CSV table of C-alpha atoms and ligand atoms in Angstrom, one decimal:
chain,number,residue,atom,x,y,z
A,1,UNK,CA,-4.7,58.4,46.0
A,2,UNK,CA,-2.0,60.0,43.8
A,3,UNK,CA,-2.2,59.0,40.2
A,4,UNK,CA,0.5,56.6,39.1
A,5,UNK,CA,2.0,57.5,35.7
A,6,UNK,CA,4.4,55.4,33.7
A,7,UNK,CA,7.3,57.0,31.9
A,8,UNK,CA,6.4,54.9,28.9
A,9,UNK,CA,4.2,52.0,27.9
A,10,UNK,CA,7.0,51.0,25.5
A,11,UNK,CA,10.3,50.6,27.3
A,12,UNK,CA,13.5,50.8,25.3
A,13,UNK,CA,15.5,47.6,25.4
A,14,UNK,CA,18.6,47.7,27.7
A,15,UNK,CA,22.0,47.4,26.0
A,16,UNK,CA,25.0,45.4,27.1
A,17,UNK,CA,28.2,47.0,28.3
A,18,UNK,CA,29.7,46.6,24.8
A,19,UNK,CA,26.6,48.4,23.5
A,20,UNK,CA,25.4,45.2,21.9
A,21,UNK,CA,22.0,43.6,22.5
A,22,UNK,CA,21.6,43.0,26.2
A,23,UNK,CA,21.7,39.2,26.6
A,24,UNK,CA,23.5,38.0,23.4
A,25,UNK,CA,26.1,40.8,23.7
A,26,UNK,CA,26.2,41.1,19.9
A,27,UNK,CA,26.2,44.2,17.7
A,28,UNK,CA,24.9,44.9,14.2
A,29,UNK,CA,27.0,43.1,11.6
A,30,UNK,CA,28.3,40.4,14.1
A,31,UNK,CA,26.0,37.7,12.7
A,32,UNK,CA,24.7,36.9,9.2
A,33,UNK,CA,21.0,36.5,8.4
A,34,UNK,CA,21.0,32.7,8.7
A,35,UNK,CA,21.4,31.5,12.3
A,36,UNK,CA,21.3,28.0,13.8
A,37,UNK,CA,19.8,27.7,17.3
A,38,UNK,CA,21.1,24.8,19.4
A,39,UNK,CA,19.7,24.7,23.0
A,40,UNK,CA,23.1,23.9,24.7
A,41,UNK,CA,26.0,26.3,24.4
A,42,UNK,CA,28.3,23.2,23.9
A,43,UNK,CA,26.4,22.2,20.8
A,44,UNK,CA,27.7,25.4,19.0
A,45,UNK,CA,31.0,23.5,18.9
A,46,UNK,CA,29.4,20.4,17.4
A,47,UNK,CA,27.8,22.6,14.7
A,48,UNK,CA,31.1,24.4,14.1
A,49,UNK,CA,32.9,21.1,13.4
A,50,UNK,CA,31.5,21.3,9.9
A,51,UNK,CA,32.7,24.9,9.5
A,52,UNK,CA,35.9,26.8,8.7
A,53,UNK,CA,37.0,30.2,10.0
A,54,UNK,CA,35.3,29.4,13.4
A,55,UNK,CA,35.1,32.3,15.9
A,56,UNK,CA,33.4,32.4,19.3
A,57,UNK,CA,32.2,36.0,19.4
A,58,UNK,CA,30.1,36.1,22.5
A,59,UNK,CA,29.2,34.1,25.6
A,60,UNK,CA,27.0,35.3,28.4
A,61,UNK,CA,24.7,33.1,30.6
A,62,UNK,CA,23.2,30.4,28.3
A,63,UNK,CA,23.8,32.4,25.1
A,64,UNK,CA,27.0,31.5,23.2
A,65,UNK,CA,27.5,32.7,19.7
A,66,UNK,CA,29.9,31.2,17.2
A,67,UNK,CA,30.4,32.2,13.6
A,68,UNK,CA,32.0,30.4,10.7
A,69,UNK,CA,31.8,29.3,7.1
A,70,UNK,CA,30.0,26.2,5.8
A,71,UNK,CA,30.9,25.4,2.2
A,72,UNK,CA,31.3,29.1,1.4
A,73,UNK,CA,28.3,30.3,3.3
A,74,UNK,CA,28.7,32.5,6.4
A,75,UNK,CA,26.6,31.1,9.3
A,76,UNK,CA,26.2,31.7,13.0
A,77,UNK,CA,25.0,29.5,15.8
A,78,UNK,CA,23.6,31.0,19.0
A,79,UNK,CA,22.5,28.8,21.9
A,80,UNK,CA,19.1,29.5,23.3
A,81,UNK,CA,19.2,27.7,26.6
A,82,UNK,CA,16.4,25.5,27.7
A,83,UNK,CA,12.8,26.4,27.3
A,84,UNK,CA,10.6,29.1,25.8
A,85,UNK,CA,11.6,32.1,28.0
A,86,UNK,CA,15.3,32.1,27.0
A,87,UNK,CA,14.4,31.2,23.4
A,88,UNK,CA,12.2,34.3,23.3
A,89,UNK,CA,15.1,36.5,24.4
A,90,UNK,CA,17.4,35.0,21.9
A,91,UNK,CA,15.1,35.3,18.9
A,92,UNK,CA,14.0,38.8,19.8
A,93,UNK,CA,17.6,40.0,20.0
A,94,UNK,CA,18.7,38.2,16.9
A,95,UNK,CA,15.8,39.9,15.0
A,96,UNK,CA,17.1,43.2,16.3
A,97,UNK,CA,20.3,42.4,14.5
A,98,UNK,CA,18.6,41.7,11.2
A,99,UNK,CA,18.5,37.9,11.4
A,100,UNK,CA,15.7,36.5,9.2
A,101,UNK,CA,16.1,32.7,9.1
A,102,UNK,CA,16.6,30.4,12.1
A,103,UNK,CA,16.8,26.6,12.4
A,104,UNK,CA,16.5,25.1,15.8
A,105,UNK,CA,18.9,22.2,16.2
A,106,UNK,CA,17.7,20.2,19.2
A,107,UNK,CA,16.8,16.9,20.8
A,108,UNK,CA,13.5,15.4,21.5
A,109,UNK,CA,11.6,12.4,22.9
A,110,UNK,CA,9.5,10.5,20.5
A,111,UNK,CA,6.2,9.0,21.5
A,112,UNK,CA,5.3,7.0,18.3
A,113,UNK,CA,6.9,3.8,17.1
A,114,UNK,CA,7.8,5.2,13.7
A,115,UNK,CA,10.8,7.0,15.0
A,116,UNK,CA,13.8,5.5,17.0
A,117,UNK,CA,16.8,6.9,18.7
A,118,UNK,CA,19.0,9.0,16.4
A,119,UNK,CA,16.3,9.5,13.8
A,120,UNK,CA,15.6,13.2,12.9
A,121,UNK,CA,12.2,14.9,13.3
A,122,UNK,CA,11.3,18.1,11.5
A,123,UNK,CA,8.3,19.6,13.3
A,124,UNK,CA,5.9,21.2,10.9
A,125,UNK,CA,3.8,22.5,13.8
A,126,UNK,CA,3.6,22.4,17.6
A,127,UNK,CA,1.1,22.2,20.5
A,128,UNK,CA,1.8,25.4,22.4
A,129,UNK,CA,2.3,24.3,26.0
A,130,UNK,CA,5.6,26.2,26.2
A,131,UNK,CA,4.4,28.8,28.6
A,132,UNK,CA,6.1,31.7,26.8
A,133,UNK,CA,4.3,32.2,23.5
A,134,UNK,CA,1.1,32.8,25.4
A,135,UNK,CA,2.7,36.1,26.5
A,136,UNK,CA,2.7,37.1,22.8
A,137,UNK,CA,-0.7,36.0,21.4
A,138,UNK,CA,-3.8,34.0,22.2
A,139,UNK,CA,-3.5,30.2,22.5
A,140,UNK,CA,-5.6,29.6,19.4
A,141,UNK,CA,-2.8,31.1,17.2
A,142,UNK,CA,-0.8,28.3,15.6
A,143,UNK,CA,2.8,27.5,16.0
A,144,UNK,CA,4.0,26.4,12.6
A,145,UNK,CA,7.3,26.1,10.7
A,146,UNK,CA,8.1,28.1,7.5
A,147,UNK,CA,7.3,25.7,4.6
A,148,UNK,CA,10.5,26.7,2.7
A,149,UNK,CA,12.6,25.9,5.8
A,150,UNK,CA,10.8,22.5,6.1
A,151,UNK,CA,11.4,21.7,2.5
A,152,UNK,CA,15.1,22.7,2.7
A,153,UNK,CA,15.5,20.5,5.7
A,154,UNK,CA,13.9,17.5,4.0
A,155,UNK,CA,16.1,18.1,0.9
A,156,UNK,CA,19.2,18.2,3.2
A,157,UNK,CA,18.2,15.0,4.9
A,158,UNK,CA,17.6,13.2,1.6
A,159,UNK,CA,21.0,14.4,0.3
A,160,UNK,CA,22.8,13.3,3.4
A,161,UNK,CA,21.0,10.0,3.6
A,162,UNK,CA,19.6,10.6,7.1
A,163,UNK,CA,16.5,8.9,8.4
A,164,UNK,CA,13.9,11.6,9.1
A,165,UNK,CA,10.2,12.4,9.2
A,166,UNK,CA,7.9,15.3,9.6
A,167,UNK,CA,6.4,15.7,13.1
A,168,UNK,CA,3.8,17.4,15.3
A,169,UNK,CA,5.7,18.4,18.4
A,170,UNK,CA,4.4,18.9,21.9
A,171,UNK,CA,6.4,21.8,23.3
A,172,UNK,CA,6.1,22.0,27.1
A,173,UNK,CA,7.7,24.1,29.7
A,174,UNK,CA,8.6,21.2,31.9
A,175,UNK,CA,11.0,18.3,31.5
A,176,UNK,CA,9.8,16.1,34.4
A,177,UNK,CA,6.1,16.0,35.5
A,178,UNK,CA,4.9,17.8,32.4
A,179,UNK,CA,6.5,15.1,30.2
A,180,UNK,CA,5.3,12.2,32.3
A,181,UNK,CA,8.4,11.7,34.4
A,182,UNK,CA,7.6,11.1,38.1
A,183,UNK,CA,10.0,12.1,40.9
A,184,UNK,CA,9.8,8.7,42.5
A,185,UNK,CA,7.0,6.2,43.5
A,186,UNK,CA,5.7,8.3,46.3
A,187,UNK,CA,6.4,11.8,44.9
A,188,UNK,CA,4.0,14.3,43.4
A,189,UNK,CA,2.1,12.6,40.6
A,190,UNK,CA,-1.3,14.3,39.7
A,191,UNK,CA,-3.8,12.1,37.9
A,192,UNK,CA,-3.4,14.2,34.7
A,193,UNK,CA,0.3,13.3,34.5
A,194,UNK,CA,-0.6,9.7,33.9
A,195,UNK,CA,-2.6,10.7,30.8
A,196,UNK,CA,-0.2,13.1,29.2
A,197,UNK,CA,1.5,10.6,26.9
A,198,UNK,CA,-1.5,8.5,26.0
A,199,UNK,CA,-3.6,11.6,25.2
A,200,UNK,CA,-0.9,13.0,23.0
A,201,UNK,CA,-0.6,9.7,21.2
A,202,UNK,CA,-4.3,9.7,20.6
A,203,UNK,CA,-3.9,13.1,19.0
A,204,UNK,CA,-1.1,11.7,16.8
A,205,UNK,CA,1.5,14.0,18.3
A,206,UNK,CA,4.9,12.6,17.4
A,207,UNK,CA,7.4,14.0,19.9
A,208,UNK,CA,7.9,16.1,23.1
A,209,UNK,CA,10.5,18.9,23.7
A,210,UNK,CA,10.7,22.3,25.3
A,211,UNK,CA,11.5,25.1,22.8
A,212,UNK,CA,10.1,24.8,19.3
A,213,UNK,CA,6.6,26.2,19.7
A,214,UNK,CA,7.9,29.4,21.4
A,215,UNK,CA,10.5,29.8,18.7
A,216,UNK,CA,8.0,29.3,15.9
A,217,UNK,CA,5.5,31.8,17.3
A,218,UNK,CA,8.0,34.5,18.4
A,219,UNK,CA,9.9,34.2,15.1
A,220,UNK,CA,6.8,34.3,13.0
A,221,UNK,CA,5.4,37.4,14.8
A,222,UNK,CA,8.8,39.1,14.3
A,223,UNK,CA,8.6,38.4,10.5
A,224,UNK,CA,11.2,35.6,10.5
A,225,UNK,CA,11.4,32.2,8.8
A,226,UNK,CA,11.7,29.4,11.4
A,227,UNK,CA,12.3,25.7,11.3
A,228,UNK,CA,13.7,22.9,13.4
A,229,UNK,CA,15.4,19.6,13.1
A,230,UNK,CA,15.4,17.5,16.3
A,231,UNK,CA,17.3,14.3,16.9
A,232,UNK,CA,15.5,11.6,18.9
A,233,UNK,CA,17.3,11.2,22.2
A,234,UNK,CA,14.4,9.5,24.1
A,235,UNK,CA,12.1,6.7,22.9
A,236,UNK,CA,9.1,6.9,25.2
A,237,UNK,CA,7.4,3.9,23.5
A,238,UNK,CA,10.3,1.6,24.5
A,239,UNK,CA,11.5,3.8,27.5
A,240,UNK,CA,15.0,4.2,26.0
A,241,UNK,CA,17.4,7.1,26.2
A,242,UNK,CA,20.6,7.8,24.3
A,243,UNK,CA,22.5,9.6,21.5
A,244,UNK,CA,24.7,7.8,19.0
A,245,UNK,CA,25.4,10.4,16.4
A,246,UNK,CA,21.8,11.9,16.1
A,247,UNK,CA,22.9,15.3,17.3
A,248,UNK,CA,25.7,15.5,14.8
A,249,UNK,CA,23.3,14.5,12.0
A,250,UNK,CA,20.9,17.3,13.0
A,251,UNK,CA,23.7,19.8,13.1
A,252,UNK,CA,24.8,18.9,9.6
A,253,UNK,CA,21.3,18.7,8.2
A,254,UNK,CA,20.7,22.3,9.5
A,255,UNK,CA,23.9,23.7,7.9
A,256,UNK,CA,23.0,22.0,4.6
A,257,UNK,CA,19.4,23.4,4.7
A,258,UNK,CA,20.8,26.9,5.3
A,259,UNK,CA,22.9,26.5,2.1
A,260,UNK,CA,19.8,25.4,0.2
A,261,UNK,CA,17.8,28.4,1.5
A,262,UNK,CA,20.5,30.9,0.8
A,263,UNK,CA,20.9,29.7,-2.8
A,264,UNK,CA,17.1,29.9,-3.3
A,265,UNK,CA,17.1,33.5,-1.8
A,266,UNK,CA,19.8,34.5,-4.3
A,267,UNK,CA,18.4,32.8,-7.3
A,268,UNK,CA,14.7,33.0,-6.7
A,269,UNK,CA,13.9,35.9,-4.4
A,270,UNK,CA,10.6,35.3,-2.5
A,271,UNK,CA,7.5,36.3,-4.5
A,272,UNK,CA,6.2,39.2,-2.3
A,273,UNK,CA,2.6,38.1,-3.1
A,274,UNK,CA,3.2,34.8,-1.6
A,275,UNK,CA,5.3,35.7,1.4
A,276,UNK,CA,4.7,39.3,2.0
A,277,UNK,CA,5.1,38.9,5.8
A,278,UNK,CA,8.6,37.5,5.8
A,279,UNK,CA,11.3,40.2,5.6
A,280,UNK,CA,14.3,38.3,4.2
B,1,LIG,N1,14.1,16.9,25.3
B,1,LIG,C1,12.9,16.9,26.0
B,1,LIG,O1,12.4,17.9,26.4
B,1,LIG,N2,12.4,15.7,26.3
B,1,LIG,C2,13.0,14.5,25.9
B,1,LIG,O2,12.4,13.5,26.3
B,1,LIG,C3,14.2,14.6,25.2
B,1,LIG,C4,14.7,15.8,24.9
């Protein structure tokens, strides 16, 4: 048998035709260090409604990037697409460009009575059923938000008068069966699917969505500060679905939180003894 050799165990990342990072098609200097992460490309426009000097600078597949200025602060929003796999690509490539702080702006289904449609949930940690972060590190490793980002989001929600709460999110790589949504009465419906929601409720998980755990783990391992603010679009306790301004509120809260963080970074640079791992 001839021995198979590999040119390298560490492949170099491909580049885009404009010499930018492969999927986001962005180059060094295109985006600031503070980036919002909506899932949907269209939500970059909702975010930018609060900005001036808005420019769409790249759009390829699910990844659209818009830059602009929010109350004097330069921000960018890059859409991640749905799920952990495309989130990983997005975060990895943003880190290549020097991005250090990201806030996911998304939607979620709540499974506890404390939250209703259009409320905001700030996940402090997630159950890692995303299917992507397992490719980075063992399942016992936690998916958790950066405390400073959580506090900035709380402060932003208080200032803006938005109803919000802290959450423990179940991030799962499935929207239908994996979130307890059958195809139809006779379709595939394994016995475990019946128990997904009640078991999560027993464990006092607050909400279900598809991206946050992967983003928290990948971002943390790349030395970034990560957080998320999710508007409740599904109420699984009452089996209701709908958005009546929740997404806009999440977008505004994230912009405001970035402003708070940037001010803190300027005025009180992080004590290296406390946060040696984060490279802001
Ligand atoms: N996103 C999800 O993944 N699930 C929901 O129920 C709502 C938003």
